[in-house]
PDB file of C-alpha atoms in Angstrom:
ATOM      1  CA  MET A   1      21.843 -23.784 127.380  1.00 42.00           C
ATOM      2  CA  VAL A   2      23.812 -25.852 124.626  1.00 45.00           C
ATOM      3  CA  PRO A   3      26.407 -24.272 122.271  1.00 47.00           C
ATOM      4  CA  THR A   4      24.260 -24.346 119.403  1.00 56.00           C
ATOM      5  CA  GLU A   5      21.397 -22.219 121.130  1.00 51.00           C
ATOM      6  CA  ARG A   6      24.338 -19.985 122.213  1.00 53.00           C
ATOM      7  CA  ALA A   7      25.522 -19.429 118.945  1.00 47.00           C
ATOM      8  CA  ILE A   8      21.762 -18.874 117.286  1.00 44.00           C
ATOM      9  CA  CYS A   9      21.250 -16.277 120.325  1.00 48.00           C
ATOM     10  CA  ARG A  10      24.665 -14.293 119.545  1.00 51.00           C
ATOM     11  CA  VAL A  11      23.352 -14.382 115.923  1.00 48.00           C
ATOM     12  CA  GLN A  12      19.769 -13.243 116.760  1.00 56.00           C
ATOM     13  CA  THR A  13      21.105 -10.453 119.065  1.00 72.00           C
ATOM     14  CA  LEU A  14      23.608  -9.108 116.329  1.00 75.00           C
ATOM     15  CA  ASP A  15      20.752  -8.947 113.752  1.00 73.00           C
ATOM     16  CA  THR A  16      18.685  -7.155 115.996  1.00 77.00           C
ATOM     17  CA  LEU A  17      21.460  -4.569 116.371  1.00 82.00           C
ATOM     18  CA  ILE A  18      22.236  -3.969 113.056  1.00 85.00           C
ATOM     19  CA  GLN A  19      18.877  -3.420 112.181  1.00 84.00           C
ATOM     20  CA  GLN A  20      18.323  -0.724 114.900  1.00 86.00           C
ATOM     21  CA  LEU A  21      21.249   0.803 113.868  1.00 88.00           C
ATOM     22  CA  ILE A  22      20.198   0.853 110.441  1.00 89.00           C
ATOM     23  CA  ASN A  23      16.808   2.390 111.461  1.00 88.00           C
ATOM     24  CA  GLY A  24      18.699   4.936 113.383  1.00 89.00           C
ATOM     25  CA  VAL A  25      21.002   6.194 110.822  1.00 91.00           C
ATOM     26  CA  MET A  26      18.178   6.905 108.563  1.00 91.00           C
ATOM     27  CA  LEU A  27      16.025   8.609 111.016  1.00 90.00           C
ATOM     28  CA  GLY A  28      19.361  10.475 112.362  1.00 91.00           C
ATOM     29  CA  SER A  29      19.968  11.733 108.668  1.00 92.00           C
ATOM     30  CA  ILE A  30      16.686  13.461 108.436  1.00 92.00           C
ATOM     31  CA  TYR A  31      17.023  14.661 111.892  1.00 92.00           C
ATOM     32  CA  ALA A  32      20.630  16.167 111.003  1.00 92.00           C
ATOM     33  CA  LEU A  33      19.350  17.627 107.611  1.00 91.00           C
ATOM     34  CA  ILE A  34      16.368  19.662 109.801  1.00 92.00           C
ATOM     35  CA  ALA A  35      19.488  20.417 112.699  1.00 91.00           C
ATOM     36  CA  LEU A  36      21.495  22.030 110.098  1.00 90.00           C
ATOM     37  CA  GLY A  37      18.642  24.804 109.770  1.00 89.00           C
ATOM     38  CA  TYR A  38      18.606  25.438 113.529  1.00 89.00           C
ATOM     39  CA  THR A  39      22.166  25.516 113.711  1.00 89.00           C
ATOM     40  CA  MET A  40      22.796  27.956 110.689  1.00 89.00           C
ATOM     41  CA  VAL A  41      20.565  30.747 111.875  1.00 88.00           C
ATOM     42  CA  TYR A  42      21.418  30.301 115.534  1.00 88.00           C
ATOM     43  CA  GLY A  43      24.813  30.665 114.628  1.00 84.00           C
ATOM     44  CA  ILE A  44      24.599  33.911 112.882  1.00 86.00           C
ATOM     45  CA  LEU A  45      21.580  35.402 114.891  1.00 84.00           C
ATOM     46  CA  ARG A  46      21.525  33.561 118.087  1.00 84.00           C
ATOM     47  CA  ILE A  47      17.701  33.049 117.454  1.00 86.00           C
ATOM     48  CA  ILE A  48      15.741  29.620 117.618  1.00 86.00           C
ATOM     49  CA  ASN A  49      13.656  29.765 114.509  1.00 89.00           C
ATOM     50  CA  PHE A  50      10.653  27.422 116.113  1.00 88.00           C
ATOM     51  CA  ALA A  51       9.118  27.821 112.681  1.00 91.00           C
ATOM     52  CA  HIS A  52      11.460  25.751 110.787  1.00 92.00           C
ATOM     53  CA  GLY A  53       9.992  22.455 111.282  1.00 91.00           C
ATOM     54  CA  ASP A  54       6.621  23.524 109.797  1.00 94.00           C
ATOM     55  CA  ILE A  55       8.460  24.683 106.728  1.00 95.00           C
ATOM     56  CA  LEU A  56       9.372  20.845 106.365  1.00 94.00           C
ATOM     57  CA  MET A  57       5.927  20.428 106.530  1.00 95.00           C
ATOM     58  CA  VAL A  58       4.979  22.903 103.703  1.00 96.00           C
ATOM     59  CA  GLY A  59       7.492  21.216 101.754  1.00 95.00           C
ATOM     60  CA  ALA A  60       6.092  17.659 101.858  1.00 95.00           C
ATOM     61  CA  LEU A  61       2.802  19.108 101.187  1.00 95.00           C
ATOM     62  CA  THR A  62       4.070  21.286  98.116  1.00 96.00           C
ATOM     63  CA  THR A  63       5.831  18.141  96.789  1.00 95.00           C
ATOM     64  CA  LEU A  64       2.598  15.996  97.144  1.00 94.00           C
ATOM     65  CA  SER A  65       0.183  18.553  95.499  1.00 95.00           C
ATOM     66  CA  ALA A  66       3.146  19.278  92.650  1.00 95.00           C
ATOM     67  CA  ILE A  67       3.277  15.289  92.103  1.00 94.00           C
ATOM     68  CA  ASN A  68      -0.493  15.340  91.878  1.00 93.00           C
ATOM     69  CA  VAL A  69      -0.582  18.338  89.183  1.00 93.00           C
ATOM     70  CA  LEU A  70       2.267  16.871  87.116  1.00 93.00           C
ATOM     71  CA  ASN A  71       0.578  13.375  87.122  1.00 91.00           C
ATOM     72  CA  HIS A  72      -2.710  14.971  85.813  1.00 91.00           C
ATOM     73  CA  THR A  73      -0.775  17.477  83.255  1.00 90.00           C
ATOM     74  CA  PHE A  74       1.503  15.274  82.000  1.00 89.00           C
ATOM     75  CA  PRO A  75       0.824  11.738  82.897  1.00 87.00           C
ATOM     76  CA  ALA A  76       3.166  10.023  80.461  1.00 88.00           C
ATOM     77  CA  MET A  77       5.835  11.626  82.829  1.00 88.00           C
ATOM     78  CA  PRO A  78       8.258   9.240  84.666  1.00 90.00           C
ATOM     79  CA  GLN A  79       7.353   9.090  88.388  1.00 88.00           C
ATOM     80  CA  LEU A  80      10.764   9.318  89.270  1.00 88.00           C
ATOM     81  CA  LEU A  81      10.984  12.753  87.162  1.00 91.00           C
ATOM     82  CA  GLN A  82       7.785  13.971  88.534  1.00 91.00           C
ATOM     83  CA  LEU A  83       9.181  13.240  92.215  1.00 91.00           C
ATOM     84  CA  GLY A  84      12.148  15.523  91.139  1.00 91.00           C
ATOM     85  CA  VAL A  85      10.393  18.484  89.607  1.00 93.00           C
ATOM     86  CA  ALA A  86       8.004  18.600  92.421  1.00 94.00           C
ATOM     87  CA  LEU A  87      10.831  18.636  95.001  1.00 94.00           C
ATOM     88  CA  LEU A  88      12.645  21.416  92.880  1.00 95.00           C
ATOM     89  CA  ILE A  89       9.412  23.389  93.072  1.00 96.00           C
ATOM     90  CA  ALA A  90       9.185  22.536  97.022  1.00 95.00           C
ATOM     91  CA  MET A  91      12.825  23.588  97.533  1.00 95.00           C
ATOM     92  CA  ALA A  92      11.650  27.089  95.836  1.00 96.00           C
ATOM     93  CA  VAL A  93       8.356  27.516  98.119  1.00 96.00           C
ATOM     94  CA  CYS A  94      10.185  26.716 101.121  1.00 96.00           C
ATOM     95  CA  ALA A  95      13.143  28.928 100.350  1.00 96.00           C
ATOM     96  CA  LEU A  96      10.776  31.997  99.502  1.00 96.00           C
ATOM     97  CA  LEU A  97       8.703  31.215 102.554  1.00 96.00           C
ATOM     98  CA  ALA A  98      11.818  30.758 105.136  1.00 95.00           C
ATOM     99  CA  MET A  99      13.027  34.465 103.384  1.00 95.00           C
ATOM    100  CA  ALA A 100       9.670  35.580 104.398  1.00 94.00           C
ATOM    101  CA  VAL A 101       9.673  34.192 107.548  1.00 94.00           C
ATOM    102  CA  GLU A 102      12.899  35.968 108.041  1.00 93.00           C
ATOM    103  CA  ARG A 103      11.750  39.337 106.835  1.00 91.00           C
ATOM    104  CA  PHE A 104       8.560  39.664 108.763  1.00 91.00           C
ATOM    105  CA  ALA A 105       8.987  37.839 111.985  1.00 90.00           C
ATOM    106  CA  TYR A 106      12.778  38.041 112.836  1.00 90.00           C
ATOM    107  CA  ARG A 107      14.450  41.111 111.053  1.00 89.00           C
ATOM    108  CA  ARG A 108      13.015  43.790 113.318  1.00 88.00           C
ATOM    109  CA  LEU A 109      13.554  41.539 116.576  1.00 86.00           C
ATOM    110  CA  ARG A 110      17.129  40.940 116.085  1.00 83.00           C
ATOM    111  CA  ASN A 111      18.360  43.432 118.982  1.00 81.00           C
ATOM    112  CA  ALA A 112      14.922  42.595 121.228  1.00 82.00           C
ATOM    113  CA  PRO A 113      15.156  40.431 124.342  1.00 82.00           C
ATOM    114  CA  ARG A 114      15.616  37.003 123.747  1.00 78.00           C
ATOM    115  CA  LEU A 115      12.119  35.786 124.532  1.00 84.00           C
ATOM    116  CA  ALA A 116      10.748  38.118 121.496  1.00 88.00           C
ATOM    117  CA  PRO A 117      11.926  35.987 118.790  1.00 88.00           C
ATOM    118  CA  LEU A 118      11.135  32.783 120.196  1.00 87.00           C
ATOM    119  CA  ILE A 119       7.554  34.012 120.212  1.00 90.00           C
ATOM    120  CA  SER A 120       7.504  35.160 117.371  1.00 91.00           C
ATOM    121  CA  GLY A 121       8.680  31.940 115.654  1.00 90.00           C
ATOM    122  CA  ILE A 122       6.069  29.831 117.965  1.00 91.00           C
ATOM    123  CA  GLY A 123       3.444  32.308 116.404  1.00 93.00           C
ATOM    124  CA  VAL A 124       4.785  31.594 112.771  1.00 93.00           C
ATOM    125  CA  SER A 125       4.423  27.828 113.600  1.00 93.00           C
ATOM    126  CA  VAL A 126       0.985  28.060 114.614  1.00 93.00           C
ATOM    127  CA  LEU A 127       0.196  30.103 111.615  1.00 95.00           C
ATOM    128  CA  LEU A 128       1.700  27.644 108.849  1.00 95.00           C
ATOM    129  CA  GLN A 129       0.078  25.037 110.721  1.00 95.00           C
ATOM    130  CA  THR A 130      -3.350  26.737 110.605  1.00 95.00           C
ATOM    131  CA  VAL A 131      -2.893  27.636 106.801  1.00 95.00           C
ATOM    132  CA  ALA A 132      -1.597  24.308 105.862  1.00 95.00           C
ATOM    133  CA  MET A 133      -4.821  22.529 107.764  1.00 94.00           C
ATOM    134  CA  ILE A 134      -7.028  25.011 105.448  1.00 94.00           C
ATOM    135  CA  VAL A 135      -5.054  24.331 102.288  1.00 94.00           C
ATOM    136  CA  TRP A 136      -4.408  20.798 102.740  1.00 94.00           C
ATOM    137  CA  THR A 137      -7.368  19.473 105.346  1.00 91.00           C
ATOM    138  CA  ARG A 138      -6.425  18.162 108.719  1.00 91.00           C
ATOM    139  CA  ASN A 139      -6.767  14.341 107.581  1.00 92.00           C
ATOM    140  CA  PRO A 140      -3.194  12.845 106.734  1.00 92.00           C
ATOM    141  CA  LEU A 141      -2.724  12.171 102.988  1.00 93.00           C
ATOM    142  CA  MET A 142      -1.030   9.573 101.459  1.00 93.00           C
ATOM    143  CA  PHE A 143       2.283  10.292  99.932  1.00 91.00           C
ATOM    144  CA  PRO A 144       3.109   8.084  96.754  1.00 88.00           C
ATOM    145  CA  GLN A 145       5.894   5.225  96.823  1.00 85.00           C
ATOM    146  CA  ILE A 146       7.994   6.290  93.821  1.00 81.00           C
ATOM    147  CA  LEU A 147      10.879   4.534  95.212  1.00 79.00           C
ATOM    148  CA  SER A 148      10.757   0.892  96.220  1.00 76.00           C
ATOM    149  CA  MET A 149       9.858  -0.126  99.666  1.00 77.00           C
ATOM    150  CA  ALA A 150      10.599  -3.944  99.232  1.00 80.00           C
ATOM    151  CA  PRO A 151      13.409  -5.059 101.827  1.00 82.00           C
ATOM    152  CA  ILE A 152      16.846  -5.481 100.943  1.00 84.00           C
ATOM    153  CA  ALA A 153      18.292  -8.152 103.466  1.00 81.00           C
ATOM    154  CA  VAL A 154      21.552  -6.788 105.181  1.00 79.00           C
ATOM    155  CA  THR A 155      21.896 -10.177 106.781  1.00 73.00           C
ATOM    156  CA  SER A 156      21.367 -13.769 106.608  1.00 73.00           C
ATOM    157  CA  GLY A 157      18.965 -13.929 109.227  1.00 64.00           C
ATOM    158  CA  GLY A 158      17.835 -17.561 110.776  1.00 64.00           C
ATOM    159  CA  GLU A 159      14.913 -19.798 110.914  1.00 61.00           C
ATOM    160  CA  THR A 160      14.295 -18.273 114.513  1.00 63.00           C
ATOM    161  CA  HIS A 161      14.427 -14.770 113.469  1.00 67.00           C
ATOM    162  CA  PRO A 162      14.406 -12.444 110.446  1.00 74.00           C
ATOM    163  CA  PRO A 163      17.454 -11.024 108.757  1.00 77.00           C
ATOM    164  CA  ALA A 164      18.271  -7.040 109.049  1.00 80.00           C
ATOM    165  CA  ILE A 165      16.800  -5.305 106.363  1.00 83.00           C
ATOM    166  CA  ILE A 166      16.768  -2.116 104.556  1.00 85.00           C
ATOM    167  CA  THR A 167      14.808  -0.441 101.526  1.00 86.00           C
ATOM    168  CA  LEU A 168      15.823   1.675  98.418  1.00 88.00           C
ATOM    169  CA  THR A 169      14.233   4.642  99.826  1.00 86.00           C
ATOM    170  CA  GLY A 170      16.082   4.475 103.349  1.00 87.00           C
ATOM    171  CA  ILE A 171      19.720   3.960 101.288  1.00 89.00           C
ATOM    172  CA  VAL A 172      18.745   6.680  98.839  1.00 89.00           C
ATOM    173  CA  THR A 173      17.646   8.928 102.145  1.00 88.00           C
ATOM    174  CA  VAL A 174      20.787   8.189 104.055  1.00 89.00           C
ATOM    175  CA  GLY A 175      22.977   8.863 100.970  1.00 90.00           C
ATOM    176  CA  LEU A 176      21.482  11.858  99.927  1.00 90.00           C
ATOM    177  CA  ALA A 177      21.441  13.596 103.386  1.00 89.00           C
ATOM    178  CA  LEU A 178      25.223  12.515 103.346  1.00 90.00           C
ATOM    179  CA  ALA A 179      25.865  13.974 100.295  1.00 91.00           C
ATOM    180  CA  VAL A 180      23.507  17.363 101.046  1.00 90.00           C
ATOM    181  CA  MET A 181      25.622  17.767 104.657  1.00 88.00           C
ATOM    182  CA  THR A 182      28.692  17.330 102.962  1.00 89.00           C
ATOM    183  CA  GLY A 183      27.835  19.810 100.174  1.00 90.00           C
ATOM    184  CA  LEU A 184      26.878  22.313 102.903  1.00 89.00           C
ATOM    185  CA  TRP A 185      30.163  22.150 105.174  1.00 88.00           C
ATOM    186  CA  LEU A 186      32.438  22.372 102.042  1.00 90.00           C
ATOM    187  CA  LEU A 187      30.191  25.615 101.085  1.00 90.00           C
ATOM    188  CA  VAL A 188      30.604  27.015 104.340  1.00 88.00           C
ATOM    189  CA  GLU A 189      34.292  26.211 104.609  1.00 87.00           C
ATOM    190  CA  TYR A 190      35.858  27.134 101.414  1.00 89.00           C
ATOM    191  CA  THR A 191      33.750  29.493  99.222  1.00 89.00           C
ATOM    192  CA  ARG A 192      33.036  32.957  99.378  1.00 89.00           C
ATOM    193  CA  LEU A 193      29.394  32.844 100.745  1.00 88.00           C
ATOM    194  CA  GLY A 194      30.928  30.306 103.556  1.00 87.00           C
ATOM    195  CA  ARG A 195      33.221  33.237 104.557  1.00 89.00           C
ATOM    196  CA  GLY A 196      30.709  35.674 104.670  1.00 89.00           C
ATOM    197  CA  MET A 197      28.968  33.665 106.779  1.00 89.00           C
ATOM    198  CA  ARG A 198      31.668  33.098 109.387  1.00 87.00           C
ATOM    199  CA  ALA A 199      32.196  36.677 109.009  1.00 88.00           C
ATOM    200  CA  VAL A 200      28.596  38.003 110.243  1.00 88.00           C
ATOM    201  CA  ALA A 201      28.391  34.974 112.942  1.00 85.00           C
ATOM    202  CA  GLU A 202      31.624  36.565 114.031  1.00 84.00           C
ATOM    203  CA  ASN A 203      30.710  40.049 114.299  1.00 83.00           C
ATOM    204  CA  PRO A 204      28.337  41.588 111.666  1.00 84.00           C
ATOM    205  CA  ARG A 205      29.601  45.080 112.089  1.00 86.00           C
ATOM    206  CA  VAL A 206      33.294  44.332 111.274  1.00 86.00           C
ATOM    207  CA  ALA A 207      31.909  41.967 108.446  1.00 84.00           C
ATOM    208  CA  THR A 208      30.038  45.353 107.094  1.00 87.00           C
ATOM    209  CA  LEU A 209      33.184  47.393 106.726  1.00 83.00           C
ATOM    210  CA  MET A 210      34.751  44.240 104.923  1.00 83.00           C
ATOM    211  CA  GLY A 211      31.769  44.753 102.317  1.00 84.00           C
ATOM    212  CA  VAL A 212      29.588  42.040 103.430  1.00 87.00           C
ATOM    213  CA  ASN A 213      26.069  42.507 103.289  1.00 90.00           C
ATOM    214  CA  PRO A 214      24.666  40.946 106.511  1.00 89.00           C
ATOM    215  CA  ASN A 215      20.982  41.092 105.661  1.00 91.00           C
ATOM    216  CA  ALA A 216      21.739  39.330 102.506  1.00 91.00           C
ATOM    217  CA  ILE A 217      23.970  36.467 103.993  1.00 92.00           C
ATOM    218  CA  ILE A 218      20.947  35.900 106.528  1.00 92.00           C
ATOM    219  CA  THR A 219      18.533  35.900 104.211  1.00 93.00           C
ATOM    220  CA  LEU A 220      20.115  33.374 101.859  1.00 93.00           C
ATOM    221  CA  THR A 221      20.979  31.114 105.419  1.00 92.00           C
ATOM    222  CA  PHE A 222      17.265  31.207 105.952  1.00 94.00           C
ATOM    223  CA  ALA A 223      16.732  30.133 102.459  1.00 94.00           C
ATOM    224  CA  ILE A 224      19.236  27.375 102.415  1.00 93.00           C
ATOM    225  CA  GLY A 225      17.514  26.036 105.880  1.00 92.00           C
ATOM    226  CA  GLY A 226      14.635  26.297 103.939  1.00 93.00           C
ATOM    227  CA  ILE A 227      15.595  24.153 101.037  1.00 94.00           C
ATOM    228  CA  PHE A 228      17.043  21.287 103.587  1.00 93.00           C
ATOM    229  CA  ALA A 229      13.574  21.446 105.319  1.00 93.00           C
ATOM    230  CA  ALA A 230      11.902  20.681 101.994  1.00 94.00           C
ATOM    231  CA  LEU A 231      14.100  18.058 101.414  1.00 94.00           C
ATOM    232  CA  ALA A 232      13.945  16.417 104.858  1.00 93.00           C
ATOM    233  CA  GLY A 233      10.128  16.708 104.745  1.00 93.00           C
ATOM    234  CA  VAL A 234       9.992  14.736 101.338  1.00 93.00           C
ATOM    235  CA  MET A 235      12.080  12.111 102.864  1.00 91.00           C
ATOM    236  CA  MET A 236      10.216  12.056 106.201  1.00 91.00           C
ATOM    237  CA  ALA A 237       7.137  11.637 103.631  1.00 92.00           C
ATOM    238  CA  SER A 238       8.702   9.042 101.753  1.00 89.00           C
ATOM    239  CA  ASN A 239       9.791   6.790 104.274  1.00 86.00           C
ATOM    240  CA  TYR A 240       6.077   7.009 106.401  1.00 87.00           C
ATOM    241  CA  GLY A 241       4.036   6.990 103.668  1.00 88.00           C
ATOM    242  CA  ASN A 242       2.104  10.293 104.580  1.00 91.00           C
ATOM    243  CA  ALA A 243       1.753  14.173 105.200  1.00 93.00           C
ATOM    244  CA  SER A 244       0.040  15.797 107.418  1.00 93.00           C
ATOM    245  CA  PHE A 245      -0.321  19.551 108.737  1.00 93.00           C
ATOM    246  CA  SER A 246       1.033  18.782 112.013  1.00 91.00           C
ATOM    247  CA  MET A 247       4.020  16.309 110.632  1.00 92.00           C
ATOM    248  CA  GLY A 248       6.728  19.020 111.052  1.00 91.00           C
ATOM    249  CA  PHE A 249       6.343  20.075 114.784  1.00 89.00           C
ATOM    250  CA  LEU A 250       7.714  16.893 116.662  1.00 89.00           C
ATOM    251  CA  PRO A 251      10.770  16.048 114.226  1.00 90.00           C
ATOM    252  CA  GLY A 252      11.332  20.145 114.635  1.00 90.00           C
ATOM    253  CA  ILE A 253      11.685  19.549 118.163  1.00 89.00           C
ATOM    254  CA  LYS A 254      13.676  16.541 117.998  1.00 90.00           C
ATOM    255  CA  ALA A 255      15.921  18.412 115.777  1.00 90.00           C
ATOM    256  CA  PHE A 256      16.653  21.064 117.613  1.00 90.00           C
ATOM    257  CA  THR A 257      17.600  18.338 120.316  1.00 89.00           C
ATOM    258  CA  ALA A 258      19.599  17.133 117.931  1.00 90.00           C
ATOM    259  CA  ALA A 259      21.508  20.682 117.340  1.00 89.00           C
ATOM    260  CA  VAL A 260      21.815  21.166 121.022  1.00 89.00           C
ATOM    261  CA  LEU A 261      23.549  17.887 121.588  1.00 88.00           C
ATOM    262  CA  GLY A 262      26.112  18.395 118.919  1.00 87.00           C
ATOM    263  CA  GLY A 263      26.544  21.658 119.759  1.00 85.00           C
ATOM    264  CA  ILE A 264      24.125  24.213 118.482  1.00 82.00           C
ATOM    265  CA  GLY A 265      26.140  26.533 115.945  1.00 80.00           C
ATOM    266  CA  ASN A 266      28.295  24.259 115.087  1.00 83.00           C
ATOM    267  CA  ILE A 267      27.501  22.691 111.601  1.00 84.00           C
ATOM    268  CA  ARG A 268      29.494  19.268 112.095  1.00 86.00           C
ATOM    269  CA  GLY A 269      27.885  19.219 115.484  1.00 87.00           C
ATOM    270  CA  ALA A 270      24.459  19.433 113.898  1.00 88.00           C
ATOM    271  CA  MET A 271      25.220  16.503 111.536  1.00 89.00           C
ATOM    272  CA  ILE A 272      26.721  13.952 114.574  1.00 90.00           C
ATOM    273  CA  GLY A 273      23.856  15.199 116.809  1.00 90.00           C
ATOM    274  CA  GLY A 274      21.384  14.247 114.173  1.00 91.00           C
ATOM    275  CA  ILE A 275      22.437  10.866 113.430  1.00 92.00           C
ATOM    276  CA  LEU A 276      23.337  10.046 117.119  1.00 91.00           C
ATOM    277  CA  LEU A 277      20.212  11.137 118.511  1.00 90.00           C
ATOM    278  CA  GLY A 278      18.367   8.869 115.633  1.00 90.00           C
ATOM    279  CA  VAL A 279      20.652   5.700 116.760  1.00 90.00           C
ATOM    280  CA  ILE A 280      19.605   6.530 120.521  1.00 88.00           C
ATOM    281  CA  GLU A 281      16.014   6.569 119.412  1.00 87.00           C
ATOM    282  CA  ALA A 282      15.957   3.542 117.388  1.00 85.00           C
ATOM    283  CA  LEU A 283      18.208   1.231 120.086  1.00 84.00           C
ATOM    284  CA  GLY A 284      16.438   2.486 123.017  1.00 79.00           C
ATOM    285  CA  ALA A 285      12.761   2.131 121.418  1.00 75.00           C
ATOM    286  CA  GLY A 286      13.972  -1.504 119.779  1.00 70.00           C
ATOM    287  CA  TYR A 287      15.611  -3.288 123.158  1.00 71.00           C
ATOM    288  CA  LEU A 288      13.035  -1.364 125.398  1.00 66.00           C
ATOM    289  CA  GLY A 289      10.175  -3.182 123.277  1.00 59.00           C
ATOM    290  CA  GLU A 290      11.761  -6.345 123.822  1.00 58.00           C
ATOM    291  CA  LEU A 291      12.758  -6.270 127.382  1.00 56.00           C
ATOM    292  CA  THR A 292       9.291  -5.363 128.022  1.00 55.00           C
ATOM    293  CA  ASN A 293       7.854  -7.912 125.472  1.00 53.00           C
ATOM    294  CA  GLY A 294       6.416  -5.112 123.416  1.00 52.00           C
ATOM    295  CA  VAL A 295       4.760  -3.347 126.300  1.00 51.00           C
ATOM    296  CA  PHE A 296       7.193  -0.301 125.589  1.00 54.00           C
ATOM    297  CA  GLY A 297       8.558   0.085 121.979  1.00 53.00           C
ATOM    298  CA  SER A 298       8.338   2.260 118.866  1.00 58.00           C
ATOM    299  CA  ASN A 299       5.305   4.381 120.718  1.00 63.00           C
ATOM    300  CA  TYR A 300       7.350   5.558 123.409  1.00 68.00           C
ATOM    301  CA  GLN A 301      10.589   6.463 121.482  1.00 72.00           C
ATOM    302  CA  ASP A 302       9.917  10.332 121.628  1.00 76.00           C
ATOM    303  CA  VAL A 303      10.577  10.063 125.247  1.00 80.00           C
ATOM    304  CA  PHE A 304      14.752   9.133 124.676  1.00 77.00           C
ATOM    305  CA  ALA A 305      15.177  12.497 122.139  1.00 78.00           C
ATOM    306  CA  PHE A 306      13.904  14.472 125.418  1.00 82.00           C
ATOM    307  CA  ILE A 307      15.881  12.678 127.764  1.00 83.00           C
ATOM    308  CA  VAL A 308      18.817  13.364 125.617  1.00 82.00           C
ATOM    309  CA  LEU A 309      18.037  17.117 126.004  1.00 82.00           C
ATOM    310  CA  ILE A 310      17.468  17.509 129.501  1.00 87.00           C
ATOM    311  CA  LEU A 311      20.954  15.434 130.366  1.00 85.00           C
ATOM    312  CA  VAL A 312      23.121  17.383 127.879  1.00 84.00           C
ATOM    313  CA  LEU A 313      21.730  20.906 128.858  1.00 82.00           C
ATOM    314  CA  VAL A 314      22.365  19.742 132.725  1.00 85.00           C
ATOM    315  CA  PHE A 315      25.601  18.138 131.894  1.00 84.00           C
ATOM    316  CA  ARG A 316      26.943  19.717 128.502  1.00 83.00           C
ATOM    317  CA  PRO A 317      25.184  22.696 127.985  1.00 81.00           C
ATOM    318  CA  ALA A 318      27.380  23.432 125.134  1.00 81.00           C
ATOM    319  CA  GLY A 319      27.227  20.378 123.116  1.00 80.00           C
ATOM    320  CA  LEU A 320      29.458  17.186 122.255  1.00 80.00           C
ATOM    321  CA  LEU A 321      31.479  19.291 119.731  1.00 78.00           C
ATOM    322  CA  GLY A 322      30.870  22.780 121.900  1.00 65.00           C
ATOM    323  CA  GLU A 323      30.754  26.013 119.558  1.00 51.00           C
ATOM    324  CA  ARG A 324      33.914  27.105 117.941  1.00 45.00           C
ATOM    325  CA  VAL A 325      32.989  30.902 117.291  1.00 39.00           C
ATOM    326  CA  ALA A 326      34.931  31.230 114.446  1.00 39.00           C
ATOM    327  CA  HIS A 327      33.415  28.475 112.794  1.00 44.00           C
ATOM    328  CA  ARG A 328      29.506  29.351 113.348  1.00 44.00           C
ATOM    329  CA  ALA A 329      27.353  29.147 110.461  1.00 44.00           C
TER     330      ALA A 329
END
């Protein structure tokens, strides 16, 4: 191979790597947002809320319905404003739904054997999917592309290969996810509510003696998780262009994997685990597809999440950052 061809090959490989990293960070940001809901609840109650992914689905579909109503009622309203108002409505709905799930599906099971809340969460998940299928039908619904999906070149590319690209929707997704995750970390570390979360996670009985209301803290924790789920659902629907009653199940399982990877119960671990899982999926699917000439590719990316879950459970069950009891939230 002549030097010029080697240089072209290196540039092409670098562009491919950058593209897969961009895809992975964007996907991982969504996983991280969902994983925060899992890790917050687990840190306080030691319960895995398997209905969390379906709250994401309710958030996306509620946003879609709200946009349709606003578009019909206020046709002159700018689309971006419609999205913002619809997202606020969806966040409120998902917060209330998460609080209802905690009240009716988990509160009486806090001291029950661990299988009881697990089964209860799976039951709530099936119930939410069924209700969503009745309300919004079983067919995928088109989600309006309010933010531009026009490709923005990140690298120069070449005659033999396209450049690495990103979209405005992807940029907003990553930026908003990082801002929200940073805000949550600051809330937990430096506010009275955050101190209450850490106190209840450490010892609910002692927290009660110190004037903290564990029920209120737990309810607020579920509500915050529901808000994050709604935001993640809108991000997913905006990037993929559709929403359906089953859209939350698989991302919910992957976000649980991300929480385990980072160290479930650890907020920074959930952030790192989500982004790392997204990058692993993107790199695995991209390079596997290239090595196999497209036989294996994006359709097989889901397998990487479960390979990671198995490896983490076998070799490092506490996750990458472990679990610092005093900082669970």
